[in-house]
PDB file of C-alpha atoms in Angstrom:
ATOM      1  CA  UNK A   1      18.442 -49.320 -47.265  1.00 78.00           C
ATOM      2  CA  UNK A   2      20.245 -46.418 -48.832  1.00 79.00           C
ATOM      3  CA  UNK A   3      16.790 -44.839 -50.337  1.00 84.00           C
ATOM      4  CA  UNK A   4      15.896 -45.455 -46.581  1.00 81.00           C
ATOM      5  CA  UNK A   5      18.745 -43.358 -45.034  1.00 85.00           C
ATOM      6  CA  UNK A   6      18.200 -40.732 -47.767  1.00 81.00           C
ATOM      7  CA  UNK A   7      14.932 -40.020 -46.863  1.00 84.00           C
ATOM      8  CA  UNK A   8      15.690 -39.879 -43.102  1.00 87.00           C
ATOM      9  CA  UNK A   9      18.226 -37.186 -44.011  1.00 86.00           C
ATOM     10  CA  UNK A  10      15.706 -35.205 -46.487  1.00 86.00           C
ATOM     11  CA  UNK A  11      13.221 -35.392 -43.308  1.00 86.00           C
ATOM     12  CA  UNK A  12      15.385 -34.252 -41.028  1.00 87.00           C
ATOM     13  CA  UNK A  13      16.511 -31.612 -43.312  1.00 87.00           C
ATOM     14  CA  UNK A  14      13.047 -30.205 -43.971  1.00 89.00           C
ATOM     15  CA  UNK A  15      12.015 -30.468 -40.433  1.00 88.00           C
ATOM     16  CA  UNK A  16      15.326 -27.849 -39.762  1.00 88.00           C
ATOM     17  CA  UNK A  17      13.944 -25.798 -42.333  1.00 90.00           C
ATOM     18  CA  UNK A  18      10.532 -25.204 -41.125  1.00 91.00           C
ATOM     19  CA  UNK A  19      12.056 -24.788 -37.667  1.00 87.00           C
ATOM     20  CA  UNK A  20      14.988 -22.200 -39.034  1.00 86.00           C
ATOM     21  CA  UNK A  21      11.910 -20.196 -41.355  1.00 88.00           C
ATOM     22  CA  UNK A  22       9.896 -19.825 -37.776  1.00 89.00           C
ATOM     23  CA  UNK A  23      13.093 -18.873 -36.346  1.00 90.00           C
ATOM     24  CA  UNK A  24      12.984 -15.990 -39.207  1.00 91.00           C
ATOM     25  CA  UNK A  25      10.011 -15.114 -38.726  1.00 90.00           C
ATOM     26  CA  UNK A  26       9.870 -14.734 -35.324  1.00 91.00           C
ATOM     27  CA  UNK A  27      13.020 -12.598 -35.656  1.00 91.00           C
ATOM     28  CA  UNK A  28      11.583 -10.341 -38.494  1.00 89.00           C
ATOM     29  CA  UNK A  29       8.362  -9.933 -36.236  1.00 88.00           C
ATOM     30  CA  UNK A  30      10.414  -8.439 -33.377  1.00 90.00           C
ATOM     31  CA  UNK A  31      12.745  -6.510 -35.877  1.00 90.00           C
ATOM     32  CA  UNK A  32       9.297  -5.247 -37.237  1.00 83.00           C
ATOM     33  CA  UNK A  33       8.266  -4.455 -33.852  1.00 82.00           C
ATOM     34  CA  UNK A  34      11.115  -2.397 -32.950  1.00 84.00           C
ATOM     35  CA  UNK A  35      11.085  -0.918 -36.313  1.00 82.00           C
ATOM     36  CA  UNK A  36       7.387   0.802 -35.908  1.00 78.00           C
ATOM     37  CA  UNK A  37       8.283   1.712 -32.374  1.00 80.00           C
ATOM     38  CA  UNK A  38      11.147   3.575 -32.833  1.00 83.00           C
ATOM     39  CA  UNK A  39       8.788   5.582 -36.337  1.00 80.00           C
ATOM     40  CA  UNK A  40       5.976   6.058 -33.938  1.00 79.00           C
ATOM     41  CA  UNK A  41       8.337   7.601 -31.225  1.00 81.00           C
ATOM     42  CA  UNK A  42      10.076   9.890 -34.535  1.00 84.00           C
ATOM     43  CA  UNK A  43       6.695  10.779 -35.432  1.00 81.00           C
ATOM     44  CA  UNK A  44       5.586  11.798 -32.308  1.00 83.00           C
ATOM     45  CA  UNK A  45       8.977  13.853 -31.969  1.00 86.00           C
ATOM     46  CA  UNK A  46       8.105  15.659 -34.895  1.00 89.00           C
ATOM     47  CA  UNK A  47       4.925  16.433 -33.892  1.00 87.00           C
ATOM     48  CA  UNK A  48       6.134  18.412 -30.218  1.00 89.00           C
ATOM     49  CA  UNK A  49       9.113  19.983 -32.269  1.00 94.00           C
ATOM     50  CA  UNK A  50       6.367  21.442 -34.702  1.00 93.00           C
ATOM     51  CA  UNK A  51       4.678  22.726 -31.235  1.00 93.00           C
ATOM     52  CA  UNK A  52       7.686  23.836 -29.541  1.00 94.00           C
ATOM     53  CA  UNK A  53       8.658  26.058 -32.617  1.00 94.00           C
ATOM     54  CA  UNK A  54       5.321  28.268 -32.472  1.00 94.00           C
ATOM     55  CA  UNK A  55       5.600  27.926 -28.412  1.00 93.00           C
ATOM     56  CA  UNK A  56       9.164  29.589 -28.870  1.00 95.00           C
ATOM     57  CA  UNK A  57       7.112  32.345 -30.764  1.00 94.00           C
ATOM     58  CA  UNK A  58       5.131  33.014 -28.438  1.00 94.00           C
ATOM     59  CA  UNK A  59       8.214  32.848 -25.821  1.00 94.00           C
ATOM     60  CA  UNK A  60       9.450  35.333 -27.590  1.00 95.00           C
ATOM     61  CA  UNK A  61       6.353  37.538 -27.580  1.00 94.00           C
ATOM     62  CA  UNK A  62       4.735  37.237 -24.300  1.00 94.00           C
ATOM     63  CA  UNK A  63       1.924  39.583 -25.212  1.00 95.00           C
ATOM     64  CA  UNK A  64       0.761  37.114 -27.484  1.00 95.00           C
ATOM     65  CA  UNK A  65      -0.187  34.191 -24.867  1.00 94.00           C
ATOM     66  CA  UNK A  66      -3.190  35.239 -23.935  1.00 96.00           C
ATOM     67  CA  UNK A  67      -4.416  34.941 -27.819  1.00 97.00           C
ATOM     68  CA  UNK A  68      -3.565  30.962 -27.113  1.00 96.00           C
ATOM     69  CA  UNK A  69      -3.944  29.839 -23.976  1.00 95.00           C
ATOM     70  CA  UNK A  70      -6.045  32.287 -22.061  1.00 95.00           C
ATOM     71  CA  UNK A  71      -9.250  32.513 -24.651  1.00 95.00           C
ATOM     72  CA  UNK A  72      -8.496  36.187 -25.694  1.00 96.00           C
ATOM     73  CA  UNK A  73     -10.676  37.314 -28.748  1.00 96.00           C
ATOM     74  CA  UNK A  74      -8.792  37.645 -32.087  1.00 96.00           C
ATOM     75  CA  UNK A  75      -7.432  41.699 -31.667  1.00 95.00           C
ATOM     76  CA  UNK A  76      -8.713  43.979 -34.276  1.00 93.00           C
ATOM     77  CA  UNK A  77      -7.136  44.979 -37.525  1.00 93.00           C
ATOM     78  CA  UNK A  78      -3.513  45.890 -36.873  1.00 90.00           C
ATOM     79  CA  UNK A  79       0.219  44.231 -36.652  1.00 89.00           C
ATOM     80  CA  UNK A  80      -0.889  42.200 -33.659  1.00 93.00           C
ATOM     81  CA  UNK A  81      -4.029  40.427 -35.621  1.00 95.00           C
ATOM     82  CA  UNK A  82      -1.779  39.693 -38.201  1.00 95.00           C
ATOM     83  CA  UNK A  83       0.669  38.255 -35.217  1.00 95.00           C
ATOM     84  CA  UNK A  84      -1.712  36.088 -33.982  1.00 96.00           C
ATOM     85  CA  UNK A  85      -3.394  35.342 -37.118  1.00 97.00           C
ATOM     86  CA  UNK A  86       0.043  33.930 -38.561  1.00 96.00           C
ATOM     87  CA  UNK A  87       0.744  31.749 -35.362  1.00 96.00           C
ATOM     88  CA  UNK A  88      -2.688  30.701 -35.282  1.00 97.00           C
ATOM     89  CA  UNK A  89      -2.305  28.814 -38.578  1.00 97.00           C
ATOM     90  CA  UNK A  90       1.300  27.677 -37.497  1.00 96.00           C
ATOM     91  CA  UNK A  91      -0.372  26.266 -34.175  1.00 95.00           C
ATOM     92  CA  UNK A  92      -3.267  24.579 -36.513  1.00 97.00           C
ATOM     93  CA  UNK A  93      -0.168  23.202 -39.099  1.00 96.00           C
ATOM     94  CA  UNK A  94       1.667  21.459 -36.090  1.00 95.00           C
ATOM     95  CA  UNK A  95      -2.613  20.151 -34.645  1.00 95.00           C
ATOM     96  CA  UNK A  96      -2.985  18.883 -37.844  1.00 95.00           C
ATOM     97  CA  UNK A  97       0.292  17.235 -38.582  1.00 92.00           C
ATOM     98  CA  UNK A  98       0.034  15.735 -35.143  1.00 90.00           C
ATOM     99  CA  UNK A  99      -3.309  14.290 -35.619  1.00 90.00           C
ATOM    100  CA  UNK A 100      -2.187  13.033 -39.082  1.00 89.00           C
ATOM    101  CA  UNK A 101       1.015  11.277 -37.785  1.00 85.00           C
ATOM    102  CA  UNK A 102      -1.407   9.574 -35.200  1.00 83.00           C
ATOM    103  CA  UNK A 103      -3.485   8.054 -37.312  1.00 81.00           C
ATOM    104  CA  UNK A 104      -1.140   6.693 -39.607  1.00 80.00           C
ATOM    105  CA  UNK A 105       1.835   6.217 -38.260  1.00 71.00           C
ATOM    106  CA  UNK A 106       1.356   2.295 -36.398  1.00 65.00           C
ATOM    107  CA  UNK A 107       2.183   2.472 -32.508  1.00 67.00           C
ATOM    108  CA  UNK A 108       0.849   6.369 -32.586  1.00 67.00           C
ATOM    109  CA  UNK A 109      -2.848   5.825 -32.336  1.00 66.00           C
ATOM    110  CA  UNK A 110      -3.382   5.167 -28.494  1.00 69.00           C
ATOM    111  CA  UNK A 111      -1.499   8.404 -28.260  1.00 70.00           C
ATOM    112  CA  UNK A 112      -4.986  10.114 -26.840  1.00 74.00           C
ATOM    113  CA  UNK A 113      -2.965  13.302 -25.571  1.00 82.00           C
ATOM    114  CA  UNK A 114      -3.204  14.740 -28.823  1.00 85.00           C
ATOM    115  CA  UNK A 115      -7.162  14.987 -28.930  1.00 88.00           C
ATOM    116  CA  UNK A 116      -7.064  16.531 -25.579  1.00 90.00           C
ATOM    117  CA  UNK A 117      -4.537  18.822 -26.373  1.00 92.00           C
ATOM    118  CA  UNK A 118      -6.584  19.907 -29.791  1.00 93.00           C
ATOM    119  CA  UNK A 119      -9.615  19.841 -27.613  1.00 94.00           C
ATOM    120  CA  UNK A 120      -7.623  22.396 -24.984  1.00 93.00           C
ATOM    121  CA  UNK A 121      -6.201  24.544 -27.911  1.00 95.00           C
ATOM    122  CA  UNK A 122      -9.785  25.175 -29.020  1.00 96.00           C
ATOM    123  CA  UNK A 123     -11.311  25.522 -25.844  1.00 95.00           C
ATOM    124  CA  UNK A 124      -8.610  28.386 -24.704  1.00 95.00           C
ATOM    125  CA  UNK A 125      -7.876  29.912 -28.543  1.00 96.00           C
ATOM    126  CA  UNK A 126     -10.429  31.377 -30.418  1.00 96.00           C
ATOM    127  CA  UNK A 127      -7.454  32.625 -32.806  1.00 97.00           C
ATOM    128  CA  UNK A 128      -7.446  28.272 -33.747  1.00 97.00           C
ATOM    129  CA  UNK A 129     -10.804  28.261 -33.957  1.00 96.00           C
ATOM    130  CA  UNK A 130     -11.116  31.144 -36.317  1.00 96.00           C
ATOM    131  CA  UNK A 131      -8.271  29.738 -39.145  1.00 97.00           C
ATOM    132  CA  UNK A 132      -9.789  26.539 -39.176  1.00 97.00           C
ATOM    133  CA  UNK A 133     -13.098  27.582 -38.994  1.00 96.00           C
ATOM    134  CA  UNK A 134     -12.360  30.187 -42.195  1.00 95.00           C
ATOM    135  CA  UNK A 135     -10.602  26.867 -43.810  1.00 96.00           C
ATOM    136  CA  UNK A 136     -11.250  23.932 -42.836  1.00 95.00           C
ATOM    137  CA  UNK A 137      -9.935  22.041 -45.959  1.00 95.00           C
ATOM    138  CA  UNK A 138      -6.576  23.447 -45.299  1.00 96.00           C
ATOM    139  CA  UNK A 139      -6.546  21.396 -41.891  1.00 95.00           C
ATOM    140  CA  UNK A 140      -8.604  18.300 -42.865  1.00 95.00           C
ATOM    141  CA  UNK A 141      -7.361  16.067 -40.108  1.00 93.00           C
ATOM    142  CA  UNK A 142      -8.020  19.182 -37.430  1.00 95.00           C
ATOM    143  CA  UNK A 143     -11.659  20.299 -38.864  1.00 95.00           C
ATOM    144  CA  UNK A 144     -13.382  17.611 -37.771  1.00 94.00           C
ATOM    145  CA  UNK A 145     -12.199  18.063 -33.913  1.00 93.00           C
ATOM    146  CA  UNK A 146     -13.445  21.400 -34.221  1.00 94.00           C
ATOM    147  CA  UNK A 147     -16.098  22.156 -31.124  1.00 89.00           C
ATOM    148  CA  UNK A 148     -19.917  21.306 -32.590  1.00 78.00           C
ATOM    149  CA  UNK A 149     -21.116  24.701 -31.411  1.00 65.00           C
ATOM    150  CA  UNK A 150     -18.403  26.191 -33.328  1.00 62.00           C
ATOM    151  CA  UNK A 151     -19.407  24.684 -36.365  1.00 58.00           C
ATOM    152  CA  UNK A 152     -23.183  25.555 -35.643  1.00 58.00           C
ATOM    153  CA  UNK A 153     -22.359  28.817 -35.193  1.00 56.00           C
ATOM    154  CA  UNK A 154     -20.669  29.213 -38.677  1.00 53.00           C
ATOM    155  CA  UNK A 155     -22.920  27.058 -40.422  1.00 47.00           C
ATOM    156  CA  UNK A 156     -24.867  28.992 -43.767  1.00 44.00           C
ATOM    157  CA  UNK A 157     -28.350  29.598 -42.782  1.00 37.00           C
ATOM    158  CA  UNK A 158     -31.204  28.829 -44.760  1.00 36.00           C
TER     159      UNK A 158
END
């Protein structure tokens, strides 16, 4: 009788821990859950702070919008190539780092605004296009979104 009750009791005891591990579980699912939301959102922070500091920049020097958002060729040799030359690889840093962070970081890769807003920086800068063009391995998450006639156009012929 007593080697009865005792294994009712070890039963019922392993039954509570199966149920309190699922109970765990589920709890360190939703803790995990939470956990990538709140990187993704952190990541995704980073990313517009990295574009806000080069948009302050250009806040700063109006002159200089045109270069980004208005397709103005590259200016010729002088302080305002060098200008535009400098936030032109700034702009491609912060492309880059945002197309990095949304590939890697989980909960960041439905965030499809960054293509289109690589796609729009290309389209309306040919300052962007030029530093990645002239080094693509510097930008290796970026190069690849380049524009296909852009990369025709520079392409070695034979």
């Amino acid at each position: 009788m007593s080697t009865l009750i005792f294994g009712i009791i070890a039963s019922a005891a392993a039954v509570f821990s199966i149920l309190f591990s699922a109970w765990q579980i589920r709890q360190l699912t939703q803790q995990t859950a939470i956990t990538n939301g709140i990187a993704a959102a952190s990541a995704i922070n980073n990313s517009v702070e990295r574009l806000h500091n080069v948009g302050t920049l250009i806040f700063q020097h109006p002159q200089l919008n045109r270069y980004f958002f208005h397709g103005a060729a590259v200016p010729e040799p002088g302080d305002e190539r060098e200008q535009v030359l400098t936030l032109a690889h700034m702009f491609a840093d912060a492309l880059d780092y945002g197309l990095m962070i949304k590939s890697l970081a989980p909960g960041t890769s439905e965030y499809d605004c960054w293509d289109h807003y690589v796609a729009g920086m290309f389209a309306t800068s040919p300052a962007v296009r030029q530093v990645v063009l002239d080094h693509p391995s510097w930008w290796p998450t970026l190069a690849p979104h380049l524009p296909e006639q852009s990369r025709r156009a520079t392409a070695p012929r034979m």
